[in-house]
XYZ file of N, CA and C in Angstrom:
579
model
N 74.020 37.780 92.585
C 73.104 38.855 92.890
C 73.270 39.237 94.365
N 72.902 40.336 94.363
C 73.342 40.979 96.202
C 72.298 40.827 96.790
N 72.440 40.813 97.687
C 71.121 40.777 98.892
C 70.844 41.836 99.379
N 69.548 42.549 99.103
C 69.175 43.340 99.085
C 68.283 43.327 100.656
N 68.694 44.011 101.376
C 67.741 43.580 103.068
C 66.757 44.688 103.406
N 66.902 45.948 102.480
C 65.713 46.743 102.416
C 64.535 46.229 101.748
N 64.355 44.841 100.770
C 63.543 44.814 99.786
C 63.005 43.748 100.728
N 64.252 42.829 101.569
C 63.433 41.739 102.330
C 62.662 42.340 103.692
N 63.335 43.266 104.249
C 62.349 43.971 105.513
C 60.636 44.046 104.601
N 60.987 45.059 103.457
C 59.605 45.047 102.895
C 59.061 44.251 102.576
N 59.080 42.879 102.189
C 58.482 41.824 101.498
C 57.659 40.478 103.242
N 58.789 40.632 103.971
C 58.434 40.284 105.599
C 57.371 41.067 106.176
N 57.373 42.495 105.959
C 56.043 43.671 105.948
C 55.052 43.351 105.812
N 55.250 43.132 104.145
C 53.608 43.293 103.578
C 53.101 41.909 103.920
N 53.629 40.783 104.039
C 53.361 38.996 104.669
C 53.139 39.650 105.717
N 53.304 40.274 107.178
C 53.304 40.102 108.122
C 51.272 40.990 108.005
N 51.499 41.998 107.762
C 50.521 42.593 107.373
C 49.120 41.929 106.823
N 49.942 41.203 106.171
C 48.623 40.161 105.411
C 48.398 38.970 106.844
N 49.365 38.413 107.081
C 49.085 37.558 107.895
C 48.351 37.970 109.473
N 48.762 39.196 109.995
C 48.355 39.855 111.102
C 46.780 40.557 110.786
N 46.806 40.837 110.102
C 45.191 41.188 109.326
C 44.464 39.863 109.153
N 44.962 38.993 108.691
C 43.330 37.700 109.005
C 43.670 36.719 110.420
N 44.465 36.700 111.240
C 45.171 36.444 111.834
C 44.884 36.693 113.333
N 45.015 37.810 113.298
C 45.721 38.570 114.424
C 46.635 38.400 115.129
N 47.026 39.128 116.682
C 48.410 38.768 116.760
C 48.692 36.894 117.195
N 47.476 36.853 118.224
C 47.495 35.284 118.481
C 47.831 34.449 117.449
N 46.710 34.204 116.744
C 46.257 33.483 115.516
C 47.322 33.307 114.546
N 48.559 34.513 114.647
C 49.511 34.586 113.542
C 50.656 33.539 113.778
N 50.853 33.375 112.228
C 52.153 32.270 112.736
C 53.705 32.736 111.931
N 54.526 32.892 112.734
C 55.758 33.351 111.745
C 56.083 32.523 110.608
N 55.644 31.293 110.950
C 55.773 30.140 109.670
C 55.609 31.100 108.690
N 54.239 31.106 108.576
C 53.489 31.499 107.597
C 54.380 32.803 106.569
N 54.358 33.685 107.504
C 54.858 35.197 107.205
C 56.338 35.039 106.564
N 56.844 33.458 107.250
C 58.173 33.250 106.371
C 58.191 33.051 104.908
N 57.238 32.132 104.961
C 56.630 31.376 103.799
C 55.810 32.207 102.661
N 55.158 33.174 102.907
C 54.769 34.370 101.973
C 55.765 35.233 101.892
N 56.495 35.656 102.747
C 57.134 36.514 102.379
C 59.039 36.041 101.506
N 59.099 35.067 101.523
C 60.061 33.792 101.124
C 61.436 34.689 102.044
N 61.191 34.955 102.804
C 62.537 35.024 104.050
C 62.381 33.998 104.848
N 63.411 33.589 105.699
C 63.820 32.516 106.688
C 63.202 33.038 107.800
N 62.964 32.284 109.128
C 62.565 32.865 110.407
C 63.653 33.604 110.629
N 65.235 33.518 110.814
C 66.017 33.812 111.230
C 66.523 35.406 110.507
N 65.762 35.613 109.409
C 65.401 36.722 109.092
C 65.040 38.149 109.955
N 63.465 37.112 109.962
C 62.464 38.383 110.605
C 62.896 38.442 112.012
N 63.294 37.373 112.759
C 63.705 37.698 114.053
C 65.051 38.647 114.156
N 65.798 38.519 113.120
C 66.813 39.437 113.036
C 66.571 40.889 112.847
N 65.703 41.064 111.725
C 65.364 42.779 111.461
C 63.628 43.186 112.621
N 63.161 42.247 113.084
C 62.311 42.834 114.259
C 61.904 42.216 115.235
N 62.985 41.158 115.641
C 63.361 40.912 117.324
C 62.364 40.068 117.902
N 60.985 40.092 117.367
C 60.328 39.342 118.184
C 58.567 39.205 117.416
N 57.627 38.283 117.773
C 56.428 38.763 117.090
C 56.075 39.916 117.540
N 56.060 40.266 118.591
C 55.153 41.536 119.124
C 55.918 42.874 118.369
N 57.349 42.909 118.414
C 57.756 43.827 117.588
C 57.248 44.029 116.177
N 56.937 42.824 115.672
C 56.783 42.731 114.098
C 55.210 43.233 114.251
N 54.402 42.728 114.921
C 53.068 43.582 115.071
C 53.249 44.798 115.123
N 54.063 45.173 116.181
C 54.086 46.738 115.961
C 53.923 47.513 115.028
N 55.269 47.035 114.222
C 55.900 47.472 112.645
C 54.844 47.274 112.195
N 54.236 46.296 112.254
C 53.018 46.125 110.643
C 51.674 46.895 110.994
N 51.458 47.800 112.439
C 50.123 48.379 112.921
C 51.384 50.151 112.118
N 52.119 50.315 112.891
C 52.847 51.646 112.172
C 52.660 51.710 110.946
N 52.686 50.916 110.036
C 53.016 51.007 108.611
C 51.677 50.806 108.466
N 50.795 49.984 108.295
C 48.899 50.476 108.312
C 48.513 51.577 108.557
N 48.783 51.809 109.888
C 47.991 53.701 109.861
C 48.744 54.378 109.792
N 49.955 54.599 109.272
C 50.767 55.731 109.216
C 50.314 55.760 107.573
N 50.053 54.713 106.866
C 49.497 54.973 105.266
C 48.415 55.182 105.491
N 47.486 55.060 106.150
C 45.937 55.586 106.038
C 45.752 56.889 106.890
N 46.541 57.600 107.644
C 46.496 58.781 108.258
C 47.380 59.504 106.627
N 48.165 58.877 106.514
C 48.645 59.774 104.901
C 47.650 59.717 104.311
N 47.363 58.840 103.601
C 46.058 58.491 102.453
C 44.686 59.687 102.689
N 44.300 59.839 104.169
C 42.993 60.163 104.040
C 43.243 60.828 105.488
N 44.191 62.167 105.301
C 44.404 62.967 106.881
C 42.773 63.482 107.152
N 42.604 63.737 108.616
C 41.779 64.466 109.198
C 41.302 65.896 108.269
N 40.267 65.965 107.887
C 40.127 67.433 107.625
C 38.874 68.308 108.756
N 39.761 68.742 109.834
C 38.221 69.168 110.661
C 37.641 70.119 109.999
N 37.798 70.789 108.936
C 36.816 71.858 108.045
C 36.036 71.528 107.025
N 36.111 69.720 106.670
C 35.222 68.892 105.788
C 35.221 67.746 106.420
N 34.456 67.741 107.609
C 34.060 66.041 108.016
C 33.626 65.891 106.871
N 32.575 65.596 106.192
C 31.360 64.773 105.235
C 32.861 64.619 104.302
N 32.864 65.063 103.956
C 34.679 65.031 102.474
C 35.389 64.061 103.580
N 36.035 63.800 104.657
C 36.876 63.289 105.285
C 35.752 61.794 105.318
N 34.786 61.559 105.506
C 33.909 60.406 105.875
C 34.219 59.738 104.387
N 33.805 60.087 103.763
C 33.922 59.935 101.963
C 34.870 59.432 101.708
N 36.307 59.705 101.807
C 37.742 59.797 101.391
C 38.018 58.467 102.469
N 37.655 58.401 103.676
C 37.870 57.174 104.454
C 36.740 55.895 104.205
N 35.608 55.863 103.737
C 34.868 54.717 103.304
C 35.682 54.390 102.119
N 36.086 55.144 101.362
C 37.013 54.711 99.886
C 37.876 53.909 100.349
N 38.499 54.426 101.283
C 40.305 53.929 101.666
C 39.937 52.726 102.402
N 39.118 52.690 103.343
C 38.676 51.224 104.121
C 38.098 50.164 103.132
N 37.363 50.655 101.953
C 36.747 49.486 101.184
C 37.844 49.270 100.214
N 38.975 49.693 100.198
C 40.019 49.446 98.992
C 40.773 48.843 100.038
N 41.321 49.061 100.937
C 42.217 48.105 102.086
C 41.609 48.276 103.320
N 41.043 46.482 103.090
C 40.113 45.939 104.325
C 41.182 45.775 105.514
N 42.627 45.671 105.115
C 43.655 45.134 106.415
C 43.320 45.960 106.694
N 43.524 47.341 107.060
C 43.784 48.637 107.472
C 42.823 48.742 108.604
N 41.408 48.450 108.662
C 40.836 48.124 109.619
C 40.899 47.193 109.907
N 41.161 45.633 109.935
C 41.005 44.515 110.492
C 42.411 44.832 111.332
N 43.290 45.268 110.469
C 44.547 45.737 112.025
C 44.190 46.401 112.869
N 43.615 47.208 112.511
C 43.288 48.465 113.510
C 42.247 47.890 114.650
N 41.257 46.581 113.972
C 40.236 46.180 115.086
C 41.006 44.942 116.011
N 42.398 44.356 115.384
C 42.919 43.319 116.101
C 43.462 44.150 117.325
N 44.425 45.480 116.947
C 45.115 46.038 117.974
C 44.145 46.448 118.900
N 42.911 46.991 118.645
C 41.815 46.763 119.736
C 41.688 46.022 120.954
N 41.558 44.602 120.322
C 41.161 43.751 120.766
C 42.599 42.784 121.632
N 43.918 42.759 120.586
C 45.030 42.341 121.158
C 45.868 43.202 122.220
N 46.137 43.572 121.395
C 47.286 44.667 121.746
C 47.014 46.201 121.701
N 46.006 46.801 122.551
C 46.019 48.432 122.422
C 46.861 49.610 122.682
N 47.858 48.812 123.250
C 48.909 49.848 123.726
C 49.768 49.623 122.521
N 49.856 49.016 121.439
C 51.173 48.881 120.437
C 50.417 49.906 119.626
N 51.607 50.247 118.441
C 50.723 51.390 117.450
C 51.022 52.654 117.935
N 51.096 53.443 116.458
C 51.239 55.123 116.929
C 50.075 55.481 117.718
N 50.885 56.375 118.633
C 49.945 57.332 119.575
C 49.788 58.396 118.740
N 47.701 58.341 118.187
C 47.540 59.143 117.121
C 46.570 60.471 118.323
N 46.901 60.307 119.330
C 45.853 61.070 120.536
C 46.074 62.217 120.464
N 47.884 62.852 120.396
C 47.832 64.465 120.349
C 47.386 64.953 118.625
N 47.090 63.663 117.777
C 46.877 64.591 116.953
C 45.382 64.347 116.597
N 44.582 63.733 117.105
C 43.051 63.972 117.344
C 42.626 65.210 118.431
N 43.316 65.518 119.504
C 43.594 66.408 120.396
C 43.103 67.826 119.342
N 44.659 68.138 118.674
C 44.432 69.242 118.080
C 43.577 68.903 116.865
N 43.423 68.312 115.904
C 42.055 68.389 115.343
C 41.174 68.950 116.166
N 40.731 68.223 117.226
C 39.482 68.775 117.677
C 39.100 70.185 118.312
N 40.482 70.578 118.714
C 40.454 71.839 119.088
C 40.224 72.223 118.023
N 40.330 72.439 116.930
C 40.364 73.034 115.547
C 38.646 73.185 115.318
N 38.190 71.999 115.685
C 37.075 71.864 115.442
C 35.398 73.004 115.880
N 35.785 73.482 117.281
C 35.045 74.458 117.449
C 33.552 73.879 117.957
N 33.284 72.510 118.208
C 31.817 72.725 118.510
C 31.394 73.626 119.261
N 29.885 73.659 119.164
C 29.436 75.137 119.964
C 27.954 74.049 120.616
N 28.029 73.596 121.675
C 26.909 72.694 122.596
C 25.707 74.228 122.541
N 25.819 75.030 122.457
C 24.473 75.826 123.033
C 23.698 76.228 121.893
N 24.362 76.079 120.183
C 24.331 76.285 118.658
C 23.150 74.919 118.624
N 23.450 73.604 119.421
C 23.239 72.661 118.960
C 24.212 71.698 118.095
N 25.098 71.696 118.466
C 26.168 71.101 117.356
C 26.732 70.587 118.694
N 26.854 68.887 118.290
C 27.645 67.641 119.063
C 29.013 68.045 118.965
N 29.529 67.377 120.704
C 31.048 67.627 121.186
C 31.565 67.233 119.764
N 33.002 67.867 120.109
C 34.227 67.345 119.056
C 33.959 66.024 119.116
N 34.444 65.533 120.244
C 34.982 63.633 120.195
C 34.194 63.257 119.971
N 32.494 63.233 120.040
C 31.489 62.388 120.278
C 31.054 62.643 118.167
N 31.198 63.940 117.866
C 30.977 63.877 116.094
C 32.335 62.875 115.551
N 33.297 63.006 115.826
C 34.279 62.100 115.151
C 34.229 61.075 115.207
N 33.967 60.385 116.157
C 33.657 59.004 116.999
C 32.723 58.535 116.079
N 31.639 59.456 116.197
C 30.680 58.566 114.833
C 30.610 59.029 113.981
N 31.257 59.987 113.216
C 31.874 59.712 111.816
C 33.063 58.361 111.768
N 33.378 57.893 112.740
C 34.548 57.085 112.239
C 33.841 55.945 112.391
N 32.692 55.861 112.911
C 31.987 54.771 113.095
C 31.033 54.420 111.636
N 30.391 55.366 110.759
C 30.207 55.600 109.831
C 30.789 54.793 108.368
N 32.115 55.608 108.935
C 33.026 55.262 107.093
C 33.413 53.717 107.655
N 33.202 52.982 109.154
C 33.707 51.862 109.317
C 32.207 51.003 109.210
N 31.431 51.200 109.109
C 30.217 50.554 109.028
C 30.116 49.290 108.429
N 29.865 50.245 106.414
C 30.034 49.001 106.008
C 30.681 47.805 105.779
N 31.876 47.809 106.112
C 33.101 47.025 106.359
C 32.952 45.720 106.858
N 31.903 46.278 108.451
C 31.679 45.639 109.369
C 30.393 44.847 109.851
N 29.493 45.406 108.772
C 27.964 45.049 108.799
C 28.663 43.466 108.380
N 27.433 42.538 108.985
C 27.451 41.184 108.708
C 27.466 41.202 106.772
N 27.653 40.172 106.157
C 27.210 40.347 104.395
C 26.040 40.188 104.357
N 25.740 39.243 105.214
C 24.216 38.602 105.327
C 23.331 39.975 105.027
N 23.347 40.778 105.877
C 22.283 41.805 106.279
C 23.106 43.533 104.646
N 23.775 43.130 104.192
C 24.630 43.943 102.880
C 23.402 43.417 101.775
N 23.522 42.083 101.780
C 23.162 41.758 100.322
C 21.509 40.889 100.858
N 20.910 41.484 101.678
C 19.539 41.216 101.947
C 18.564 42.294 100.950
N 18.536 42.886 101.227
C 17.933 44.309 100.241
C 17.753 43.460 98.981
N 18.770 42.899 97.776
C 18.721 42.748 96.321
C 19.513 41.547 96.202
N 20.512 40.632 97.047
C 21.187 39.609 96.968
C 22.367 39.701 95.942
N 22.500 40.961 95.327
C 23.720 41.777 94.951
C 25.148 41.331 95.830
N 25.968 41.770 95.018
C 27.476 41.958 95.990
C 27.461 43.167 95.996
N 27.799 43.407 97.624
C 27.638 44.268 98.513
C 28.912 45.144 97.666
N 30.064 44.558 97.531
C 30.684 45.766 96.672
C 31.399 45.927 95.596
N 29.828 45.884 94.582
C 30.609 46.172 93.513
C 30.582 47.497 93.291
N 31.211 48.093 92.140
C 31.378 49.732 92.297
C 30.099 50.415 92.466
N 28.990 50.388 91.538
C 27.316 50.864 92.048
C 26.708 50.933 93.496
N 26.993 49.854 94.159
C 26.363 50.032 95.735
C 27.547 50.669 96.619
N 28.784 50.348 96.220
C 29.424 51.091 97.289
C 29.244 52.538 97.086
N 29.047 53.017 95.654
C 28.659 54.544 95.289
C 27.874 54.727 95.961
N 26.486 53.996 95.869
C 25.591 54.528 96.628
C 25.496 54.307 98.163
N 26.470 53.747 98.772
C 26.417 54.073 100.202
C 27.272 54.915 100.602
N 28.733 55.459 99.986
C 29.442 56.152 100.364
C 28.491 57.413 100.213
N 27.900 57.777 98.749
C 26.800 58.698 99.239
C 25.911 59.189 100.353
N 25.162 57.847 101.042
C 25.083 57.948 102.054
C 25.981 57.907 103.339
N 26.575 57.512 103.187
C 28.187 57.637 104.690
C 28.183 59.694 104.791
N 28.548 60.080 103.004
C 28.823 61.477 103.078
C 27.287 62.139 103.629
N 26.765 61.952 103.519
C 25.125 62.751 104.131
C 24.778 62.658 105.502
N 25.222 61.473 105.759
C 24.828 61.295 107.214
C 25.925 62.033 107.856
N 27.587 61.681 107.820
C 27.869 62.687 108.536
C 28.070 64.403 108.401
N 27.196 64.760 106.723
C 26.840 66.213 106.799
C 25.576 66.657 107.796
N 24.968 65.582 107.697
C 23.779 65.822 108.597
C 24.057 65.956 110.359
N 25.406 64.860 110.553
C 26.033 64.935 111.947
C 26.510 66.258 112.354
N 27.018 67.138 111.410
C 28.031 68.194 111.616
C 26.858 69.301 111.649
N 25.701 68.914 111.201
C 24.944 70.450 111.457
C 24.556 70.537 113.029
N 23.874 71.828 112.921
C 23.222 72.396 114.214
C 21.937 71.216 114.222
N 22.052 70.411 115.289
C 20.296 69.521 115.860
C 19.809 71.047 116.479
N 18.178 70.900 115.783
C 17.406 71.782 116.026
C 17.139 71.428 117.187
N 16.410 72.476 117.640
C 16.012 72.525 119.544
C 14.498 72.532 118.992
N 13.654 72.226 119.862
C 11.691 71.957 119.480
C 11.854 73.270 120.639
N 10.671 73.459 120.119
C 10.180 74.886 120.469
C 9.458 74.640 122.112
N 9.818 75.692 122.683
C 9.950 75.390 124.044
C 7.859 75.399 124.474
């Protein structure tokens, strides 16, 4: 059988991914990523040079699928909040990478800035309408669809002692995720002078 080194880059990926997601970059061990992904070290150091490279690769390939999965729509925040609580509660890595590179490494990872840039130009707030800056509505819409993710469980399954997600409650909070940031995107009334 041939050796196929496109199937092993991918299989070193999705291990590295898994492992860098509960992990992070410290915490991670190439052992490991060898060992799930059944390549040799001498592998992964061959097709990406180093751990920090392989972080890289595995933060690119996370949000370059969740900027596909669930692009910006600045003409439906509340639809865009919606479509991203789905995608975060179906792949928890996707944010736990995204909160390691935070915290590790913020300079690795696509530079997604010129294209929040033009979103927001797109966006049009109007401060004198009553309607919050561009950055400051996105910011917490993204804070929003990342919420429940991030809420302790403790304080999820206090209400009814339910699991926080089975398909019924996540319905009914993505419901709420979509309302609150329809409610973000309107005009805040001004009180009467």
């Amino acid at each position: 059988m041939a050796y196929d080194s496109a199937a092993t880059r991918a299989k070193i990926l999705r291990a590295a991914i898994e492992e860098f997601s509960a992990s992070g970059f410290a915490g991670a061990r190439i052992d490991r990523i060898a060992a799930v992904s059944g390549a040799n070290k001498r592998s992964i150091y061959v097709y990406y040079t180093n751990k920090e490279l392989l972080f890289a690769a595995a933060l690119h390939k996370v949000i370059s699928e969740l900027n596909d999965a669930v692009p910006l729509t600045e003409d439906d925040l509340p639809g865009y909040a919606g479509r991203m609580f789905d995608y975060l509660t179906r792949h928890p890595a996707a944010l736990r990478m995204h909160l390691w590179r935070q915290l590790e490494r913020p300079e690795l990872g696509p530079d997604a800035a010129d294209v929040y840039s033009e979103k927001m130009a797109r966006m049009t707030a109007d401060p004198a309408a009553g309607q919050l800056p561009s950055t400051d509505l996105l910011v917490l819409i993204t804070g929003l669809t990342q919420s429940w993710v991030l809420a302790p469980r403790d304080l999820l399954t206090a209400a009814d002692g339910t699991d926080p997600y089975r398909p019924e409650r996540l319905a009914e909070h993505r419901a709420i995720v979509v309302e609150a940031a329809r409610r973000l995107c309107a005009p805040i009334p001004t009180a009467p002078a």
